[in-house]
Amino acid sequence: MRVLLTGSAGFIGRAIGVALEEAGHDVVRVDAMLPQAHGHTSPPEGTELLDVRDAAAWTHLIAGCDAVCHQAAVVGAGTSTADLPVFAAHNDLGTASLLAAMHDAGVRRLVLASSMVVYGEGRYACLRHGVQVPGPRAVGALDAGDFENHCPQCGDALDWEAVDEDAWLDPRSSYAASKVAQEHYTRAWARQVDGAVVALRYHNVYGPHMPRDTPYSGVAAIFRSSLERREPPRVFEDGGQVRDFVHVSDVARANVLALEAVTEDRPPQHAAYNVCSGRPVIIQGVAELVTRGSHVDVAPVVTGQYRLGDVRHIVASPARAAAQLGFVARVGPETGLPAFAEDPLRDHQLV
């Protein structure tokens, strides 16, 4: 299969390109090489440079392709409304332009990189009152060190539950809104052209060649950078935030499985899947695991600091991806995070 891979020079895109070629596919690589992701560098050899917002620019690249694996996106917290035009231009318009070009080229199969951020705050339940939708955490409570969400009916702290793909989408940032928009654009496109889309909702991705100290870095990379300075990782809130960390090699394999699924005779028009390890871990535990692998003689520091807009817990259910794609993560956080402490990272100024 000939696959157009967007965002191919990025952390996840590079891993996917390798996995696709190892699976026997022909990969056409394209990247916008945005400075915030790559610094001021040239595209890696074999990568086409392209402005994703220009529908006409896709034409010669997409011709002859059987499917598209769309990883290109501006990422980051996007907590300021000043970020909205950037996310809308590259993620919304970029995806719409790609879909228009796919229609013109007769390409009807797409795998989309989505994200756990589409879920917002996650899923919570009260022991007495069942599933609840908590409101924003109050600043006064956060200042007092109360970081949990509370039941709107009785005030008890809520327990987290695993989020499945049928959960309500509740974006809390410009970036999250753009990922929801991408899913909606691709869903509408699939209906209009009788196409097939698999949206992969990545959870916290980490692994070799992750970018160092950029908006594209995750908390595991931030902890690692502290350790390289021989400083203790600083953990926000009380460290009890629960997340799912998935290794980039597993994410790449999930994309290969998804691309092979959308080429079947009767693929679903649009399906979304969580891509996660299925092994939740608290953020303090992440810091401890990375520290263990670093062999630096420090201990993580729980600061009690917080960032408004951060979610408390977000944990995915891996069941649908296992049942329908055959995807089960192979790298658990208990082994992957210590190993990450010594994995090579990609410096911002390097290709």
CSV table of C-alpha atoms in Angstrom, one decimal:
chain,number,residue,atom,x,y,z
A,1,MET,CA,0.0,0.0,0.0
A,2,ARG,CA,1.2,3.5,-0.8
A,3,VAL,CA,0.6,5.8,2.2
A,4,LEU,CA,0.9,9.6,2.4
A,5,LEU,CA,2.2,10.3,5.9
A,6,THR,CA,1.8,13.9,7.0
A,7,GLY,CA,3.8,15.3,9.9
A,8,SER,CA,6.4,12.7,9.0
A,9,ALA,CA,9.4,14.6,10.5
A,10,GLY,CA,7.8,14.8,14.0
A,11,PHE,CA,8.4,12.6,17.0
A,12,ILE,CA,5.4,10.3,16.3
A,13,GLY,CA,5.5,10.7,12.5
A,14,ARG,CA,9.0,9.4,12.3
A,15,ALA,CA,8.2,6.3,14.3
A,16,ILE,CA,5.1,5.6,12.2
A,17,GLY,CA,7.1,6.0,8.9
A,18,VAL,CA,9.6,3.3,10.1
A,19,ALA,CA,6.8,1.0,11.2
A,20,LEU,CA,5.0,1.3,7.9
A,21,GLU,CA,8.1,0.5,5.9
A,22,GLU,CA,8.8,-2.4,8.1
A,23,ALA,CA,5.3,-3.7,7.4
A,24,GLY,CA,6.0,-3.5,3.7
A,25,HIS,CA,4.3,-0.2,2.8
A,26,ASP,CA,5.6,2.5,0.5
A,27,VAL,CA,5.6,5.8,2.4
A,28,VAL,CA,5.3,9.3,1.0
A,29,ARG,CA,6.6,11.7,3.7
A,30,VAL,CA,5.5,15.3,4.0
A,31,ASP,CA,5.9,17.9,6.8
A,32,ALA,CA,5.4,21.7,7.2
A,33,MET,CA,8.6,21.9,9.3
A,34,LEU,CA,7.0,24.5,11.7
A,35,PRO,CA,9.7,26.3,13.7
A,36,GLN,CA,7.9,25.6,17.0
A,37,ALA,CA,8.3,21.9,16.4
A,38,HIS,CA,11.6,21.7,14.5
A,39,GLY,CA,13.5,24.9,15.0
A,40,HIS,CA,15.0,26.5,11.8
A,41,THR,CA,16.1,23.2,10.1
A,42,SER,CA,15.7,21.6,6.7
A,43,PRO,CA,13.4,18.7,6.2
A,44,PRO,CA,14.9,15.2,6.7
A,45,GLU,CA,16.0,13.5,3.5
A,46,GLY,CA,13.1,12.1,1.6
A,47,THR,CA,10.6,14.6,3.1
A,48,GLU,CA,8.5,16.9,1.0
A,49,LEU,CA,8.1,20.4,2.5
A,50,LEU,CA,4.5,21.6,2.2
A,51,ASP,CA,2.1,24.2,3.6
A,52,VAL,CA,-0.7,22.0,4.8
A,53,ARG,CA,-3.3,24.8,4.4
A,54,ASP,CA,-2.9,24.9,0.6
A,55,ALA,CA,-5.2,22.3,-0.9
A,56,ALA,CA,-3.6,22.6,-4.4
A,57,ALA,CA,-0.2,21.8,-2.9
A,58,TRP,CA,-1.3,18.3,-2.0
A,59,THR,CA,-2.2,17.3,-5.5
A,60,HIS,CA,1.1,15.9,-6.8
A,61,LEU,CA,1.9,14.1,-3.5
A,62,ILE,CA,-1.4,12.4,-3.0
A,63,ALA,CA,-1.7,11.1,-6.6
A,64,GLY,CA,-1.3,7.3,-6.7
A,65,CYS,CA,-1.6,6.9,-2.9
A,66,ASP,CA,-4.0,4.3,-1.4
A,67,ALA,CA,-4.4,5.9,2.0
A,68,VAL,CA,-3.4,8.8,4.2
A,69,CYS,CA,-2.0,8.8,7.7
A,70,HIS,CA,-2.5,12.3,9.0
A,71,GLN,CA,-0.2,13.2,11.9
A,72,ALA,CA,0.4,16.9,11.1
A,73,ALA,CA,-0.8,19.3,13.7
A,74,VAL,CA,0.1,22.2,15.9
A,75,VAL,CA,0.0,20.9,19.4
A,76,GLY,CA,0.3,22.4,22.9
A,77,ALA,CA,-1.8,23.6,25.8
A,78,GLY,CA,-3.4,26.4,23.9
A,79,THR,CA,-4.6,28.1,27.0
A,80,SER,CA,-4.7,31.6,25.6
A,81,THR,CA,-7.4,32.7,23.1
A,82,ALA,CA,-4.5,34.3,21.1
A,83,ASP,CA,-3.6,30.8,20.1
A,84,LEU,CA,-6.9,30.2,18.3
A,85,PRO,CA,-5.9,31.4,14.8
A,86,VAL,CA,-2.8,29.2,14.8
A,87,PHE,CA,-4.6,26.0,15.8
A,88,ALA,CA,-7.5,26.8,13.4
A,89,ALA,CA,-5.2,27.5,10.5
A,90,HIS,CA,-3.0,24.5,10.7
A,91,ASN,CA,-5.3,21.9,12.3
A,92,ASP,CA,-8.7,22.8,11.0
A,93,LEU,CA,-7.9,24.4,7.6
A,94,GLY,CA,-5.0,22.0,7.1
A,95,THR,CA,-7.2,19.0,7.6
A,96,ALA,CA,-10.0,20.4,5.4
A,97,SER,CA,-7.5,21.1,2.6
A,98,LEU,CA,-6.1,17.6,2.8
A,99,LEU,CA,-9.6,16.1,2.7
A,100,ALA,CA,-10.5,18.2,-0.4
A,101,ALA,CA,-7.3,17.0,-2.1
A,102,MET,CA,-8.1,13.4,-1.1
A,103,HIS,CA,-11.6,13.7,-2.7
A,104,ASP,CA,-10.1,15.1,-6.0
A,105,ALA,CA,-7.5,12.2,-6.1
A,106,GLY,CA,-10.1,9.5,-5.3
A,107,VAL,CA,-8.3,8.5,-2.0
A,108,ARG,CA,-11.0,7.3,0.4
A,109,ARG,CA,-9.0,5.9,3.4
A,110,LEU,CA,-7.7,8.0,6.2
A,111,VAL,CA,-6.1,7.4,9.7
A,112,LEU,CA,-6.2,10.6,11.8
A,113,ALA,CA,-4.1,11.4,14.8
A,114,SER,CA,-6.5,12.6,17.5
A,115,SER,CA,-5.9,12.9,21.2
A,116,MET,CA,-7.2,12.2,24.7
A,117,VAL,CA,-7.8,16.0,25.1
A,118,VAL,CA,-11.1,15.7,23.2
A,119,TYR,CA,-12.5,14.2,26.4
A,120,GLY,CA,-11.8,17.1,28.6
A,121,GLU,CA,-12.0,16.2,32.3
A,122,GLY,CA,-12.6,12.5,31.9
A,123,ARG,CA,-15.1,10.3,33.6
A,124,TYR,CA,-16.0,10.3,37.3
A,125,ALA,CA,-18.4,8.6,39.6
A,126,CYS,CA,-19.6,9.0,43.2
A,127,LEU,CA,-20.1,5.9,45.3
A,128,ARG,CA,-23.5,7.2,46.3
A,129,HIS,CA,-24.8,9.0,43.3
A,130,GLY,CA,-23.2,7.3,40.3
A,131,VAL,CA,-21.6,8.9,37.3
A,132,GLN,CA,-21.2,12.7,37.7
A,133,VAL,CA,-20.0,15.6,35.5
A,134,PRO,CA,-17.9,17.9,37.7
A,135,GLY,CA,-17.7,21.6,37.2
A,136,PRO,CA,-14.4,23.5,37.1
A,137,ARG,CA,-12.3,23.1,40.2
A,138,ALA,CA,-12.5,26.2,42.4
A,139,VAL,CA,-9.4,28.3,42.8
A,140,GLY,CA,-10.0,28.5,46.5
A,141,ALA,CA,-10.0,24.7,46.8
A,142,LEU,CA,-6.9,24.4,44.7
A,143,ASP,CA,-5.1,27.0,46.8
A,144,ALA,CA,-6.1,25.0,49.9
A,145,GLY,CA,-4.6,21.9,48.5
A,146,ASP,CA,-7.9,20.2,47.6
A,147,PHE,CA,-7.3,19.0,44.1
A,148,GLU,CA,-10.0,16.4,43.7
A,149,ASN,CA,-13.3,16.8,41.8
A,150,HIS,CA,-16.3,16.6,44.0
A,151,CYS,CA,-19.8,15.2,43.6
A,152,PRO,CA,-22.2,18.1,42.9
A,153,GLN,CA,-24.9,16.3,45.0
A,154,CYS,CA,-23.1,15.3,48.2
A,155,GLY,CA,-19.6,17.0,48.0
A,156,ASP,CA,-17.7,13.7,48.3
A,157,ALA,CA,-14.5,13.3,46.3
A,158,LEU,CA,-15.2,11.6,43.0
A,159,ASP,CA,-13.4,8.4,41.8
A,160,TRP,CA,-12.1,8.2,38.2
A,161,GLU,CA,-13.4,5.7,35.7
A,162,ALA,CA,-12.0,4.6,32.4
A,163,VAL,CA,-13.2,6.7,29.5
A,164,ASP,CA,-14.5,4.8,26.4
A,165,GLU,CA,-14.8,6.2,22.9
A,166,ASP,CA,-18.5,6.9,23.3
A,167,ALA,CA,-17.8,9.5,26.0
A,168,TRP,CA,-19.0,13.1,25.6
A,169,LEU,CA,-16.4,15.3,23.8
A,170,ASP,CA,-15.6,18.3,26.0
A,171,PRO,CA,-12.5,20.2,24.7
A,172,ARG,CA,-10.9,22.6,27.3
A,173,SER,CA,-8.3,24.3,25.2
A,174,SER,CA,-7.7,25.7,21.7
A,175,TYR,CA,-5.7,22.6,20.8
A,176,ALA,CA,-8.4,20.3,22.1
A,177,ALA,CA,-11.1,22.2,20.1
A,178,SER,CA,-9.0,21.8,17.0
A,179,LYS,CA,-8.7,18.0,17.5
A,180,VAL,CA,-12.5,17.7,17.9
A,181,ALA,CA,-12.9,19.8,14.8
A,182,GLN,CA,-10.6,17.4,12.9
A,183,GLU,CA,-12.7,14.4,14.0
A,184,HIS,CA,-15.9,16.2,12.9
A,185,TYR,CA,-14.4,17.3,9.5
A,186,THR,CA,-13.3,13.7,8.8
A,187,ARG,CA,-16.6,12.2,9.9
A,188,ALA,CA,-18.5,14.5,7.6
A,189,TRP,CA,-16.1,13.8,4.7
A,190,ALA,CA,-16.5,10.1,5.2
A,191,ARG,CA,-20.2,10.3,4.8
A,192,GLN,CA,-20.0,12.6,1.8
A,193,VAL,CA,-17.5,10.6,-0.2
A,194,ASP,CA,-18.2,7.1,1.1
A,195,GLY,CA,-14.8,7.0,2.7
A,196,ALA,CA,-13.4,5.4,5.8
A,197,VAL,CA,-11.7,7.1,8.7
A,198,VAL,CA,-10.0,5.7,11.8
A,199,ALA,CA,-9.3,8.4,14.5
A,200,LEU,CA,-6.7,7.3,17.0
A,201,ARG,CA,-7.0,9.2,20.3
A,202,TYR,CA,-3.5,9.1,21.7
A,203,HIS,CA,-2.9,9.4,25.4
A,204,ASN,CA,0.4,10.6,26.8
A,205,VAL,CA,3.0,9.5,24.2
A,206,TYR,CA,6.7,9.2,25.1
A,207,GLY,CA,9.8,7.4,23.9
A,208,PRO,CA,13.0,7.7,21.9
A,209,HIS,CA,13.6,10.9,19.9
A,210,MET,CA,10.9,12.8,21.8
A,211,PRO,CA,11.6,16.6,21.4
A,212,ARG,CA,13.4,18.2,24.2
A,213,ASP,CA,12.0,21.4,25.9
A,214,THR,CA,9.5,22.5,23.3
A,215,PRO,CA,5.6,22.8,23.3
A,216,TYR,CA,5.7,19.3,21.9
A,217,SER,CA,7.4,17.9,25.0
A,218,GLY,CA,5.3,15.9,27.5
A,219,VAL,CA,5.7,15.8,31.3
A,220,ALA,CA,7.9,12.7,31.1
A,221,ALA,CA,10.4,14.7,29.0
A,222,ILE,CA,10.2,17.7,31.4
A,223,PHE,CA,11.0,15.4,34.3
A,224,ARG,CA,13.9,13.9,32.3
A,225,SER,CA,15.3,17.3,31.5
A,226,SER,CA,15.3,18.2,35.3
A,227,LEU,CA,17.2,15.0,36.0
A,228,GLU,CA,19.8,15.8,33.3
A,229,ARG,CA,20.4,19.0,35.2
A,230,ARG,CA,20.7,16.8,38.3
A,231,GLU,CA,17.6,18.6,39.7
A,232,PRO,CA,14.6,16.8,41.2
A,233,PRO,CA,11.5,16.6,39.0
A,234,ARG,CA,8.9,19.0,40.2
A,235,VAL,CA,5.4,17.4,40.4
A,236,PHE,CA,2.3,19.7,40.4
A,237,GLU,CA,-0.7,19.3,42.7
A,238,ASP,CA,-0.3,16.4,45.1
A,239,GLY,CA,1.1,14.1,42.4
A,240,GLY,CA,-2.1,12.0,42.5
A,241,GLN,CA,-3.3,12.9,39.0
A,242,VAL,CA,-3.9,9.7,37.0
A,243,ARG,CA,-2.9,9.4,33.4
A,244,ASP,CA,-2.1,6.7,30.8
A,245,PHE,CA,1.4,6.8,29.2
A,246,VAL,CA,1.8,5.0,25.9
A,247,HIS,CA,5.1,4.2,24.2
A,248,VAL,CA,5.7,5.7,20.8
A,249,SER,CA,6.5,2.2,19.4
A,250,ASP,CA,3.0,1.1,20.4
A,251,VAL,CA,1.5,4.2,18.8
A,252,ALA,CA,3.3,3.5,15.6
A,253,ARG,CA,2.0,-0.1,15.6
A,254,ALA,CA,-1.5,1.1,16.2
A,255,ASN,CA,-1.3,3.3,13.1
A,256,VAL,CA,-0.2,0.3,11.0
A,257,LEU,CA,-3.1,-1.8,12.3
A,258,ALA,CA,-5.5,1.1,11.7
A,259,LEU,CA,-4.3,1.6,8.1
A,260,GLU,CA,-4.7,-2.1,7.4
A,261,ALA,CA,-8.2,-2.0,8.9
A,262,VAL,CA,-9.5,0.8,6.7
A,263,THR,CA,-8.5,-1.0,3.5
A,264,GLU,CA,-10.8,-4.0,4.2
A,265,ASP,CA,-13.8,-4.6,1.9
A,266,ARG,CA,-16.4,-3.2,4.4
A,267,PRO,CA,-14.6,-0.7,6.7
A,268,PRO,CA,-16.5,1.5,9.1
A,269,GLN,CA,-17.2,5.0,7.8
A,270,HIS,CA,-15.8,6.5,10.9
A,271,ALA,CA,-14.5,4.9,14.1
A,272,ALA,CA,-12.5,6.3,17.0
A,273,TYR,CA,-10.1,4.3,19.2
A,274,ASN,CA,-8.2,5.0,22.4
A,275,VAL,CA,-4.5,4.4,21.9
A,276,CYS,CA,-3.2,3.8,25.4
A,277,SER,CA,-1.2,1.3,27.5
A,278,GLY,CA,-4.2,0.3,29.6
A,279,ARG,CA,-2.0,0.6,32.7
A,280,PRO,CA,-2.8,3.9,34.6
A,281,VAL,CA,-0.1,5.6,36.6
A,282,ILE,CA,-0.1,8.7,38.9
A,283,ILE,CA,2.1,11.6,37.9
A,284,GLN,CA,4.2,11.2,41.0
A,285,GLY,CA,4.8,7.6,39.9
A,286,VAL,CA,5.9,8.8,36.5
A,287,ALA,CA,8.5,11.1,38.1
A,288,GLU,CA,9.6,8.2,40.3
A,289,LEU,CA,9.9,5.8,37.4
A,290,VAL,CA,11.9,8.2,35.2
A,291,THR,CA,14.1,9.1,38.2
A,292,ARG,CA,14.8,5.4,38.8
A,293,GLY,CA,16.0,4.9,35.3
A,294,SER,CA,18.2,8.0,35.4
A,295,HIS,CA,20.3,6.8,38.4
A,296,VAL,CA,20.5,10.4,39.6
A,297,ASP,CA,20.5,10.6,43.3
A,298,VAL,CA,17.5,12.9,43.8
A,299,ALA,CA,13.8,12.4,44.7
A,300,PRO,CA,10.8,14.0,43.0
A,301,VAL,CA,9.4,17.0,44.8
A,302,VAL,CA,5.6,17.4,45.1
A,303,THR,CA,5.1,21.1,44.9
A,304,GLY,CA,1.4,21.6,45.5
A,305,GLN,CA,1.4,24.1,42.6
A,306,TYR,CA,-1.2,23.9,40.0
A,307,ARG,CA,-2.2,25.2,36.6
A,308,LEU,CA,-5.8,26.4,36.0
A,309,GLY,CA,-7.4,24.3,33.2
A,310,ASP,CA,-5.5,21.1,34.0
A,311,VAL,CA,-7.7,18.1,34.3
A,312,ARG,CA,-7.5,16.0,37.4
A,313,HIS,CA,-7.7,12.5,36.0
A,314,ILE,CA,-8.0,11.1,32.4
A,315,VAL,CA,-7.7,7.4,31.9
A,316,ALA,CA,-8.7,5.5,28.8
A,317,SER,CA,-10.4,2.2,28.2
A,318,PRO,CA,-8.3,0.1,25.8
A,319,ALA,CA,-11.1,-2.4,25.2
A,320,ARG,CA,-12.4,-1.3,21.8
A,321,ALA,CA,-8.9,-1.0,20.2
A,322,ALA,CA,-8.1,-4.5,21.4
A,323,ALA,CA,-11.4,-6.0,20.1
A,324,GLN,CA,-11.6,-4.2,16.8
A,325,LEU,CA,-8.1,-3.4,15.8
A,326,GLY,CA,-6.2,-6.1,17.6
A,327,PHE,CA,-4.1,-3.4,19.3
A,328,VAL,CA,-2.7,-4.2,22.8
A,329,ALA,CA,0.2,-2.2,24.0
A,330,ARG,CA,3.4,-4.1,24.5
A,331,VAL,CA,5.4,-1.5,26.5
A,332,GLY,CA,4.1,-0.8,30.0
A,333,PRO,CA,5.1,2.3,32.1
A,334,GLU,CA,6.9,0.1,34.6
A,335,THR,CA,9.5,-0.7,32.0
A,336,GLY,CA,9.1,2.0,29.4
A,337,LEU,CA,9.4,5.0,31.7
A,338,PRO,CA,12.7,4.0,33.4
A,339,ALA,CA,14.1,3.2,30.0
A,340,PHE,CA,13.0,6.6,28.7
A,341,ALA,CA,15.4,8.2,31.2
A,342,GLU,CA,18.3,7.2,28.9
A,343,ASP,CA,16.6,7.2,25.5
A,344,PRO,CA,18.0,9.6,23.0
A,345,LEU,CA,16.0,12.9,22.7
A,346,ARG,CA,15.8,15.3,19.8
A,347,ASP,CA,17.2,18.7,20.5
A,348,HIS,CA,15.1,21.6,19.3
A,349,GLN,CA,17.8,22.9,17.0
A,350,LEU,CA,18.6,19.6,15.4
A,351,VAL,CA,17.0,17.8,12.5
